[in-house]
Short mmCIF file of C-alpha atoms in Angstrom, two decimals:
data_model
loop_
_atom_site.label_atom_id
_atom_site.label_comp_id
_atom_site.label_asym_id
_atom_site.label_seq_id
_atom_site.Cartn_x
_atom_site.Cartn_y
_atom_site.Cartn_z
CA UNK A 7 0.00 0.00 0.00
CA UNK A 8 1.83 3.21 -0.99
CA UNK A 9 2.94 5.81 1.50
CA UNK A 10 -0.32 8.50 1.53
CA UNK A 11 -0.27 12.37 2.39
CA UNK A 12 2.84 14.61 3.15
CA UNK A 13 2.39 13.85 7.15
CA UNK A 14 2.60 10.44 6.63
CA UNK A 15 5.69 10.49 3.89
CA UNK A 16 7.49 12.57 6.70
CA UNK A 17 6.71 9.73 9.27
CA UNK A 18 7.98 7.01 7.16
CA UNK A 19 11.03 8.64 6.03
CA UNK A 20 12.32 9.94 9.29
CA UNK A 21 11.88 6.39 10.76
CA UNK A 22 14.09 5.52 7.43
CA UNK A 23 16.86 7.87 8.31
CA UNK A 24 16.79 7.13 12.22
CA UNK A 25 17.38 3.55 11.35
CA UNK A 26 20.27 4.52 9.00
CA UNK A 27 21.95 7.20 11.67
CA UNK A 28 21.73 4.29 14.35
CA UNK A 29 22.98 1.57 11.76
CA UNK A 30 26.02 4.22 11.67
CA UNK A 31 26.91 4.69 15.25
CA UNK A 32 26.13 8.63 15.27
CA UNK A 33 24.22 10.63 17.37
CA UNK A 34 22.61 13.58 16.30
CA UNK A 35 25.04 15.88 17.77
CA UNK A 36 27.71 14.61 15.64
CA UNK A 37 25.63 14.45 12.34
CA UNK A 38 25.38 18.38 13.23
CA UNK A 39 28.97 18.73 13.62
CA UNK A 40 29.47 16.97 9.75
CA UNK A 41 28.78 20.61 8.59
CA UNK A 42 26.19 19.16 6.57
CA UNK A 43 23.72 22.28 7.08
CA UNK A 44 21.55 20.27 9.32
CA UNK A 45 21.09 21.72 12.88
CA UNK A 46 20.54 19.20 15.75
CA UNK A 47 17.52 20.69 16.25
CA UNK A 48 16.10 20.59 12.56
CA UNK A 49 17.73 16.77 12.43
CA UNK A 50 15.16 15.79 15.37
CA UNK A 51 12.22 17.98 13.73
CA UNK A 52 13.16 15.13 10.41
CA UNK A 53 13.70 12.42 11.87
CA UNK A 54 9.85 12.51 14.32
CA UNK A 55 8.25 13.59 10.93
CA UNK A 56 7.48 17.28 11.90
CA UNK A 57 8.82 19.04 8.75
CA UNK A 58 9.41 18.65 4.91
CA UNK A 59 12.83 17.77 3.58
CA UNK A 60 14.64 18.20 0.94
CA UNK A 61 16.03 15.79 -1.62
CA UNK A 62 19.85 16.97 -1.48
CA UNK A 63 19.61 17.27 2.65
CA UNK A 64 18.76 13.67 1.91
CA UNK A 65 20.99 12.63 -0.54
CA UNK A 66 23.82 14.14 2.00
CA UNK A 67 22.57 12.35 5.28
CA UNK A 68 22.72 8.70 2.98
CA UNK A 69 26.04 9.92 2.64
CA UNK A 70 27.26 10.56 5.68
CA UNK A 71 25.45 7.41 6.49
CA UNK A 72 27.13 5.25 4.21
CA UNK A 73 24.03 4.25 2.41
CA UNK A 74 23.81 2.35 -0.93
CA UNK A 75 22.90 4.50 -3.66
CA UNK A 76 19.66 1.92 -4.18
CA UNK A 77 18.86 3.42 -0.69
CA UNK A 78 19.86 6.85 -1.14
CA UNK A 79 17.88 7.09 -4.32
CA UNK A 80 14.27 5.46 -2.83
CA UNK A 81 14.87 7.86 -0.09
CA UNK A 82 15.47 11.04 -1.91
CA UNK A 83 12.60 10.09 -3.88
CA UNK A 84 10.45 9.58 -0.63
CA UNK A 85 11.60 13.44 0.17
CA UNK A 86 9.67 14.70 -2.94
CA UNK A 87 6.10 13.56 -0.75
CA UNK A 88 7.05 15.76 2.70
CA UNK A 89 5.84 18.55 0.73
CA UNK A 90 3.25 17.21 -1.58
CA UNK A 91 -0.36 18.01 -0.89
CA UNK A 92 -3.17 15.25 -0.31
CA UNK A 93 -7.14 16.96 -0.39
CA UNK A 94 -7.10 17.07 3.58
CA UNK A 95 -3.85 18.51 3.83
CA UNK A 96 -5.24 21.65 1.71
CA UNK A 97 -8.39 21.99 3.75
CA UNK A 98 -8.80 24.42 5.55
CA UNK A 99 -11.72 22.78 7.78
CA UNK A 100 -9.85 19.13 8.92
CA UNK A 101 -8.16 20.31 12.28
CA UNK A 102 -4.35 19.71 12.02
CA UNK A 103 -4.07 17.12 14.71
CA UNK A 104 -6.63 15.32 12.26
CA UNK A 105 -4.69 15.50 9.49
CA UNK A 106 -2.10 12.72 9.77
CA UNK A 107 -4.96 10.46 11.14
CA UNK A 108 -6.59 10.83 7.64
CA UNK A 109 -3.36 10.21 5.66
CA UNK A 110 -2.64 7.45 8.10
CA UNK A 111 -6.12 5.73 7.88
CA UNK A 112 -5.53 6.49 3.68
CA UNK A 113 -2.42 4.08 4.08
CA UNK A 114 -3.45 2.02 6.51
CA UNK A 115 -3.80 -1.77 5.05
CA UNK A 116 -6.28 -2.86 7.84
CA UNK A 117 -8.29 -1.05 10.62
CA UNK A 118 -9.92 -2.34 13.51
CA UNK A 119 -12.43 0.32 15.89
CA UNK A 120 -14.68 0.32 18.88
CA UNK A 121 -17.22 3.46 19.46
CA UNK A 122 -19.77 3.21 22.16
CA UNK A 123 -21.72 6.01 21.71
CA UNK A 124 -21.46 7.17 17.90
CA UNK A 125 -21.06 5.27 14.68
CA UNK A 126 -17.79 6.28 13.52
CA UNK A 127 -17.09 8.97 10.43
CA UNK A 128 -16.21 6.54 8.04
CA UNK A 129 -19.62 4.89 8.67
CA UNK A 130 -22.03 7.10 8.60
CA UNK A 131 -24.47 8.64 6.37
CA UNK A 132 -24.99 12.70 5.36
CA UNK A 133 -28.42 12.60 7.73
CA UNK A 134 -26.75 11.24 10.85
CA UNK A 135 -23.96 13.23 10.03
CA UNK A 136 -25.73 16.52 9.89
CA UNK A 137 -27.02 15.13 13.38
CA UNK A 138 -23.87 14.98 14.75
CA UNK A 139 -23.06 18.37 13.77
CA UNK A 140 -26.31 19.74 14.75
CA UNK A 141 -25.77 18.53 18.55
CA UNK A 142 -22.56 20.85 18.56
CA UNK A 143 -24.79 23.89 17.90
CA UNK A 144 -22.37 25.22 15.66
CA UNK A 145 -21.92 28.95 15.26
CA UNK A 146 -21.13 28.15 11.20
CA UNK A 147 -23.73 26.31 9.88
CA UNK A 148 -22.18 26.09 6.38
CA UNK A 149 -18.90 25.13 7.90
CA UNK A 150 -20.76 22.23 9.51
CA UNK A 151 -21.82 21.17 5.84
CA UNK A 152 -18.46 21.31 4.82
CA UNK A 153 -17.36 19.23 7.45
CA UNK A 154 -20.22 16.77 5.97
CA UNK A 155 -18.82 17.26 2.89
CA UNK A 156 -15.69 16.00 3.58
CA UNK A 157 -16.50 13.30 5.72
CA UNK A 158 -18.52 11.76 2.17
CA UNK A 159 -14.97 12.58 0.65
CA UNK A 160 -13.02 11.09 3.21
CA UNK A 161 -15.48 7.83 3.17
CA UNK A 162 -15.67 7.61 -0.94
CA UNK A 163 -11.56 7.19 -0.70
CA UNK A 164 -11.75 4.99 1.93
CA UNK A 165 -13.90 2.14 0.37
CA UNK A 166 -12.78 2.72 -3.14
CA UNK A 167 -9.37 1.80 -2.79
CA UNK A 168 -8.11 -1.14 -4.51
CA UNK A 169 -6.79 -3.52 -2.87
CA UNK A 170 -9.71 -2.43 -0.26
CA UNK A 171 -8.60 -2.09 3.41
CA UNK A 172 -9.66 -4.61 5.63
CA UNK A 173 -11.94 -2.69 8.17
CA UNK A 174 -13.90 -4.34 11.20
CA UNK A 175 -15.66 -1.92 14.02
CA UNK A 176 -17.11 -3.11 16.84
CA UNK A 177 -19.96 -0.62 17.90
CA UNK A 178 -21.96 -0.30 21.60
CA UNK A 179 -25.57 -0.81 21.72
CA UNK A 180 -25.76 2.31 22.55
CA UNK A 181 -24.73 3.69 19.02
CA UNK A 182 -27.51 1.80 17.55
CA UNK A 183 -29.80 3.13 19.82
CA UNK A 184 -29.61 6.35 20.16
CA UNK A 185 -31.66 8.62 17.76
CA UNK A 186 -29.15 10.69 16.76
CA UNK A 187 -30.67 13.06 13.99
CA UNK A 188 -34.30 11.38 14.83
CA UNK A 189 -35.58 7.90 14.74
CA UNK A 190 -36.08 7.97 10.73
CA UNK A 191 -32.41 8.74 10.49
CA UNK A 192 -31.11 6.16 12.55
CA UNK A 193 -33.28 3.27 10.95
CA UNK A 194 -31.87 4.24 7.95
CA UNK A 195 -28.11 4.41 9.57
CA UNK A 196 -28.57 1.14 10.68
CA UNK A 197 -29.95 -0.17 7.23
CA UNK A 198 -26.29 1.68 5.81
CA UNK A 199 -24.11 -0.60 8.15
CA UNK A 200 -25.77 -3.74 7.31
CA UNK A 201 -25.40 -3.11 3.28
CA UNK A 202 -21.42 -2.31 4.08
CA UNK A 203 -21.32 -5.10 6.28
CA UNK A 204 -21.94 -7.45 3.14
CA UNK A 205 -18.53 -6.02 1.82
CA UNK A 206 -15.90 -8.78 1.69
CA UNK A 207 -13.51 -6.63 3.43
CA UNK A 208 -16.03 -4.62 5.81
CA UNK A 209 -17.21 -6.47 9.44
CA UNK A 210 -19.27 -4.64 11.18
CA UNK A 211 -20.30 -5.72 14.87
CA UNK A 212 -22.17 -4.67 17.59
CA UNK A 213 -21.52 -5.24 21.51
CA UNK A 214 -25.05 -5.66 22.99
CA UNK A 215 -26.27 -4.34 26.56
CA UNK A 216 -26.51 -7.72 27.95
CA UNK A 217 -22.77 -8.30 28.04
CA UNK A 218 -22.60 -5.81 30.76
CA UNK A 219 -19.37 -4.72 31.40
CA UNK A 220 -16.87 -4.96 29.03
CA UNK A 221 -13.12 -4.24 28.34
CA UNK A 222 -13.23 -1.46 26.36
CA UNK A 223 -15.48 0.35 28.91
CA UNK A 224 -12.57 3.58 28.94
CA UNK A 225 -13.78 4.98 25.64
CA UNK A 226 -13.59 4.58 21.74
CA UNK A 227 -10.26 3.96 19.86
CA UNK A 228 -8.60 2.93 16.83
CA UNK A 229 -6.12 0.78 15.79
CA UNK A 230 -4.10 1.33 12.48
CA UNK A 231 -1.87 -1.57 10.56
CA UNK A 232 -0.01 -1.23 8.13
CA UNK A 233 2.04 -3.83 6.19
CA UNK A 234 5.33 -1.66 5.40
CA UNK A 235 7.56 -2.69 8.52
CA UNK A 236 8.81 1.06 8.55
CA UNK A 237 5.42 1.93 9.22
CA UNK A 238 4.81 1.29 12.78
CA UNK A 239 0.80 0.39 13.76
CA UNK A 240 -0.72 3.06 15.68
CA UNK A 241 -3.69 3.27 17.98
CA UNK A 242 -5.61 6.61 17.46
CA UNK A 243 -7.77 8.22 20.28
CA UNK A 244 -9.28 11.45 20.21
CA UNK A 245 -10.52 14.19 22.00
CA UNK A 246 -12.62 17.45 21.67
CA UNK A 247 -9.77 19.69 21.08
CA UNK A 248 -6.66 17.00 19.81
CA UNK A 249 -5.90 13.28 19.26
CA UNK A 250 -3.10 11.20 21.01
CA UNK A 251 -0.85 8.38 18.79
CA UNK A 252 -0.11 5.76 20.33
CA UNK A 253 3.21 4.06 19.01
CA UNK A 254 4.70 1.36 21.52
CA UNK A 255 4.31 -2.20 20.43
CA UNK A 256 3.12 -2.71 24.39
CA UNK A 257 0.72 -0.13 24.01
CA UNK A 258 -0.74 -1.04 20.86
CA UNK A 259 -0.57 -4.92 21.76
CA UNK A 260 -2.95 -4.20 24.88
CA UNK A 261 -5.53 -2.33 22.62
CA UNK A 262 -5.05 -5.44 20.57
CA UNK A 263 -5.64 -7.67 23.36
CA UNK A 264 -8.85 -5.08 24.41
CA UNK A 265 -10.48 -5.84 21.08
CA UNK A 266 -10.40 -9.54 21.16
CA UNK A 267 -12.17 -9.40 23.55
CA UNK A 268 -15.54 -7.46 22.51
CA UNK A 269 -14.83 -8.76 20.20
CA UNK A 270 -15.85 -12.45 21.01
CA UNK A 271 -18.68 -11.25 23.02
CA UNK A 272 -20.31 -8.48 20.12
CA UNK A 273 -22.74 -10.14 17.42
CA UNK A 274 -22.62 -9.25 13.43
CA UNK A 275 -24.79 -6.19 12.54
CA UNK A 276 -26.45 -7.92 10.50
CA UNK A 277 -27.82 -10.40 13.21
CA UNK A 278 -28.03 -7.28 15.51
CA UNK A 279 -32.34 -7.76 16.52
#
């Protein structure tokens, strides 16, 4: 699955040239003092995927390196995408701190949720959407159709790719229940989840009241795989205000180990009453 979005490129390419500095013995203090151009500072801000970087800053850093020129060449290459724009990185409406999610989830090979309260983004349709929104009692209402706007964007890329990504949500009874935009609107949500449900590559599942409590009681998450072992799986939980990226194969193991089990005890949508 190819690298997507300039956030993402930077991610994947600093990992790349923190495995090559570490291969070589140096520490970023002395890869400053190469007189290379690159600051300490601005070698940390590359390496954790915070800024764009050039091709010949690149190029130099393989050298010092002692990279192959196979290397050096895929790498410089990868620099040409810290810069390039994806649709969300343009818009002015995604929050930052929800950009890389989207250029993550866009290169993600498989994906694996649990919401409680709310069916996810990805999942739901313009109505219930609009009833999400609406519940904010935003100030903008045409930036709240925006919003929707993208969200139909963000969802036609999703399930269009090819191969498709292999996406399985477990959902609360709650999320089923609740009327969020009225009762007409969630009937026909529901109706939505059970046609995508059919999709080869799409499981969707629902965690019923009568399991009482369960292990993912602490709130919604996401987890994030990806099949390029420079590309580090990543459990996504958000906020209000921000988002938090969880990287630590502990960490992301236990939210593994969290979603086995609703897993075993939640029931197909489609068998969902």
């Amino acid at each position: 699955m190819p690298v997507t979005g300039q956030r993402v490129v930077r991610r994947t390419l600093g990992r790349r040239l923190t495995r090559l500095r570490t291969a070589s013995g140096m520490s970023r203090r002395e890869v400053a003092e190469a007189r290379l151009g690159i600051s300490e500072p601005t070698l940390h801000r590359i390496e954790t995927g915070k800024v764009p970087v050039t091709a010949a800053n690149v190029r130099a850093l393989c050298w010092l390196y002692g990279a192959d020129q196979s290397i050096t060449d895929a790498l410089a290459e990868l620099a040409l995408g810290t810069s390039q724009q994806e649709w969300w990185d343009a818009s002015p409406v995604i929050p930052e701190w929800f950009k890389l999610y989207v250029g993550l989830e866009a290169s993600a090979s498989r994906m694996f949720g649990y919401d409680g309260e709310i069916i996810p983004g990805e999942l739901q349709t313009p109505e219930y959407a609009r009833g999400v929104f609406g519940a904010e009692q935003p100030v903008d209402t045409e930036a709240a159709e925006r919003h929707i706007k993208l969200r139909m964007q963000r969802q036609k890329s999703l399930f269009s790719r090819n191969p498709p990504i292999r996406l399985v949500t477990v959902l609360g009874e709650g999320a089923l229940v609740r009327p969020v935009g009225g009762e007409q609107v969630l009937k026909a949500q529901i109706e939505h989840l059970r046609r995508l449900s059919q999709e080869e590559a799409v499981d969707i599942r629902v965690l019923p009241f009568s399991v009482g409590a369960h292990a993912a009681m602490a709130g919604a998450f996401r987890i994030l795989e990806f099949d390029d072992p420079d590309d580090p799986d990543v459990v996504y939980l958000e906020s209000h205000v921000g988002a938090l990226y969880l990287e630590e194969q502990a960490e992301v193991d236990e939210y593994r180990r969290i979603f086995d089990l609703i897993s075993k005890d939640s029931v197909p949508v489609g068998e969902y009453r």
